[in-house]
Amino acid sequence: MEITRRELMGGITGTIMAAGTSKFGVDAHGDSDEPFSSPEIKESELQVMRALATAFMIKNDVPGLSIAVSFQDTLAYTDCFGMANRLEQQKVLPSSLFRIASISKPITSVTIFRLIEQGKLKLNDLVFG
């Protein structure tokens, strides 16, 4: 099964959205390093999300992956896959830190274009000076 980052996140987010609109109980989970899923998410849906994550890791040679999804301001799902550190055989935990690489570029781009749409910024404005 070949899978892109967009398909991975779309599949996981779609499953979370299909679980319903009720409040998920983040308080019951706290800051645990154990994976968490809302009771509204069925085991069959969890299996699909895990399969998507595993296929993504295999296709892209990703050693470790951590996923957290929130819905209506509460935690709905967390899960971890693979190794945070291959040399020390440390498994990925929800609290594991990762370098963000270029993930902030699309977020910055969307923010800039929203400011342009709101008339608060122009494309020819200077960043400095």
mmCIF file of C-alpha atoms in Angstrom:
data_model
loop_
_atom_site.group_PDB
_atom_site.id
_atom_site.type_symbol
_atom_site.label_atom_id
_atom_site.label_comp_id
_atom_site.label_asym_id
_atom_site.label_seq_id
_atom_site.Cartn_x
_atom_site.Cartn_y
_atom_site.Cartn_z
ATOM 1 C CA MET A 1 0.000 0.000 0.000
ATOM 2 C CA GLU A 2 1.554 3.312 -1.085
ATOM 3 C CA ILE A 3 0.578 6.360 0.925
ATOM 4 C CA THR A 4 1.459 10.051 0.973
ATOM 5 C CA ARG A 5 1.588 12.354 3.995
ATOM 6 C CA ARG A 6 -1.660 13.958 2.830
ATOM 7 C CA GLU A 7 -3.383 10.563 2.573
ATOM 8 C CA LEU A 8 -2.082 9.553 6.005
ATOM 9 C CA MET A 9 -3.398 12.659 7.722
ATOM 10 C CA GLY A 10 -6.610 12.638 5.703
ATOM 11 C CA GLY A 11 -7.316 9.025 6.601
ATOM 12 C CA ILE A 12 -6.644 9.531 10.286
ATOM 13 C CA THR A 13 -8.537 12.815 10.457
ATOM 14 C CA GLY A 14 -11.448 11.317 8.535
ATOM 15 C CA THR A 15 -11.680 8.465 11.010
ATOM 16 C CA ILE A 16 -11.646 10.879 13.936
ATOM 17 C CA MET A 17 -14.375 12.989 12.335
ATOM 18 C CA ALA A 18 -16.469 9.880 11.654
ATOM 19 C CA ALA A 19 -16.317 9.027 15.355
ATOM 20 C CA GLY A 20 -18.794 11.790 16.091
ATOM 21 C CA THR A 21 -18.951 15.254 17.524
ATOM 22 C CA SER A 22 -19.139 14.477 21.229
ATOM 23 C CA LYS A 23 -16.490 15.857 23.583
ATOM 24 C CA PHE A 24 -13.519 13.534 23.921
ATOM 25 C CA GLY A 25 -12.291 13.003 27.462
ATOM 26 C CA VAL A 26 -8.758 14.366 27.473
ATOM 27 C CA ASP A 27 -8.811 14.750 31.260
ATOM 28 C CA ALA A 28 -9.012 10.974 31.644
ATOM 29 C CA HIS A 29 -5.849 10.627 29.576
ATOM 30 C CA GLY A 30 -3.751 13.344 31.185
ATOM 31 C CA ASP A 31 -0.079 13.493 30.214
ATOM 32 C CA SER A 32 0.419 9.747 29.876
ATOM 33 C CA ASP A 33 2.959 8.330 27.443
ATOM 34 C CA GLU A 34 0.456 5.617 26.536
ATOM 35 C CA PRO A 35 -1.425 5.859 23.214
ATOM 36 C CA PHE A 36 -4.941 7.196 23.623
ATOM 37 C CA SER A 37 -8.123 7.059 21.588
ATOM 38 C CA SER A 38 -11.569 8.315 22.356
ATOM 39 C CA PRO A 39 -14.106 5.600 23.201
ATOM 40 C CA GLU A 40 -16.067 6.772 20.134
ATOM 41 C CA ILE A 41 -13.332 5.441 17.824
ATOM 42 C CA LYS A 42 -13.962 1.803 16.925
ATOM 43 C CA GLU A 43 -11.210 -0.837 17.009
ATOM 44 C CA SER A 44 -11.625 -1.381 13.258
ATOM 45 C CA GLU A 45 -10.997 2.349 12.708
ATOM 46 C CA LEU A 46 -7.892 2.218 14.926
ATOM 47 C CA GLN A 47 -6.581 -0.678 12.836
ATOM 48 C CA VAL A 48 -7.030 1.365 9.646
ATOM 49 C CA MET A 49 -5.194 4.345 11.158
ATOM 50 C CA ARG A 50 -2.343 2.095 12.318
ATOM 51 C CA ALA A 51 -2.127 0.492 8.863
ATOM 52 C CA LEU A 52 -1.954 3.933 7.218
ATOM 53 C CA ALA A 53 0.826 5.051 9.568
ATOM 54 C CA THR A 54 2.795 1.824 9.078
ATOM 55 C CA ALA A 55 2.480 1.999 5.275
ATOM 56 C CA PHE A 56 3.647 5.624 5.319
ATOM 57 C CA MET A 57 6.678 4.728 7.442
ATOM 58 C CA ILE A 58 7.658 1.841 5.177
ATOM 59 C CA LYS A 59 7.227 3.819 1.949
ATOM 60 C CA ASN A 60 9.189 6.827 3.204
ATOM 61 C CA ASP A 61 11.760 5.001 5.357
ATOM 62 C CA VAL A 62 10.583 6.872 8.455
ATOM 63 C CA PRO A 63 12.099 5.397 11.638
ATOM 64 C CA GLY A 64 9.496 6.815 14.016
ATOM 65 C CA LEU A 65 6.199 8.618 13.938
ATOM 66 C CA SER A 66 3.937 10.195 16.537
ATOM 67 C CA ILE A 67 0.380 11.283 15.770
ATOM 68 C CA ALA A 68 -1.897 13.463 17.868
ATOM 69 C CA VAL A 69 -5.319 14.612 16.716
ATOM 70 C CA SER A 70 -7.597 16.988 18.548
ATOM 71 C CA PHE A 71 -11.245 17.642 17.848
ATOM 72 C CA GLN A 72 -13.203 20.569 19.237
ATOM 73 C CA ASP A 73 -10.264 21.590 21.470
ATOM 74 C CA THR A 74 -9.838 18.174 23.098
ATOM 75 C CA LEU A 75 -7.510 15.277 22.459
ATOM 76 C CA ALA A 76 -9.168 12.566 20.372
ATOM 77 C CA TYR A 77 -6.301 10.268 19.404
ATOM 78 C CA THR A 78 -2.603 9.710 19.976
ATOM 79 C CA ASP A 79 -0.448 6.843 18.831
ATOM 80 C CA CYS A 80 3.243 6.206 18.310
ATOM 81 C CA PHE A 81 5.131 4.023 15.884
ATOM 82 C CA GLY A 82 8.757 2.966 15.529
ATOM 83 C CA MET A 83 11.884 4.330 17.121
ATOM 84 C CA ALA A 84 12.724 7.829 18.322
ATOM 85 C CA ASN A 85 16.375 6.784 18.497
ATOM 86 C CA ARG A 86 17.474 3.700 16.566
ATOM 87 C CA LEU A 87 20.927 3.559 18.157
ATOM 88 C CA GLU A 88 19.587 3.527 21.719
ATOM 89 C CA GLN A 89 16.473 1.509 20.787
ATOM 90 C CA GLN A 90 14.165 4.154 22.279
ATOM 91 C CA LYS A 91 10.554 3.784 21.199
ATOM 92 C CA VAL A 92 8.550 6.813 20.133
ATOM 93 C CA LEU A 93 6.292 8.143 22.908
ATOM 94 C CA PRO A 94 3.630 10.871 22.714
ATOM 95 C CA SER A 95 6.113 13.083 24.586
ATOM 96 C CA SER A 96 8.955 12.416 22.090
ATOM 97 C CA LEU A 97 10.352 15.530 20.435
ATOM 98 C CA PHE A 98 10.987 15.688 16.695
ATOM 99 C CA ARG A 99 12.627 18.227 14.427
ATOM 100 C CA ILE A 100 9.926 19.960 12.421
ATOM 101 C CA ALA A 101 11.977 20.296 9.213
ATOM 102 C CA SER A 102 9.920 22.246 6.654
ATOM 103 C CA ILE A 103 6.506 21.674 8.189
ATOM 104 C CA SER A 104 6.234 25.337 9.232
ATOM 105 C CA LYS A 105 6.502 26.640 5.641
ATOM 106 C CA PRO A 106 2.904 25.854 4.608
ATOM 107 C CA ILE A 107 1.610 27.225 7.918
ATOM 108 C CA THR A 108 3.534 30.456 7.376
ATOM 109 C CA SER A 109 2.295 30.676 3.779
ATOM 110 C CA VAL A 110 -1.352 30.245 4.773
ATOM 111 C CA THR A 111 -0.969 32.881 7.492
ATOM 112 C CA ILE A 112 0.633 35.377 5.102
ATOM 113 C CA PHE A 113 -2.081 34.925 2.489
ATOM 114 C CA ARG A 114 -4.830 35.293 5.080
ATOM 115 C CA LEU A 115 -3.252 38.590 6.166
ATOM 116 C CA ILE A 116 -3.156 39.664 2.501
ATOM 117 C CA GLU A 117 -6.848 38.746 2.083
ATOM 118 C CA GLN A 118 -7.672 40.793 5.205
ATOM 119 C CA GLY A 119 -5.797 43.792 3.801
ATOM 120 C CA LYS A 120 -3.269 43.758 6.657
ATOM 121 C CA LEU A 121 -0.327 42.873 4.410
ATOM 122 C CA LYS A 122 0.680 43.347 0.753
ATOM 123 C CA LEU A 123 2.845 41.026 -1.325
ATOM 124 C CA ASN A 124 5.398 43.806 -1.895
ATOM 125 C CA ASP A 125 5.696 44.727 1.826
ATOM 126 C CA LEU A 126 9.208 44.429 3.245
ATOM 127 C CA VAL A 127 9.986 41.932 5.983
ATOM 128 C CA PHE A 128 12.715 44.108 7.473
ATOM 129 C CA GLY A 129 13.390 47.829 7.195
#
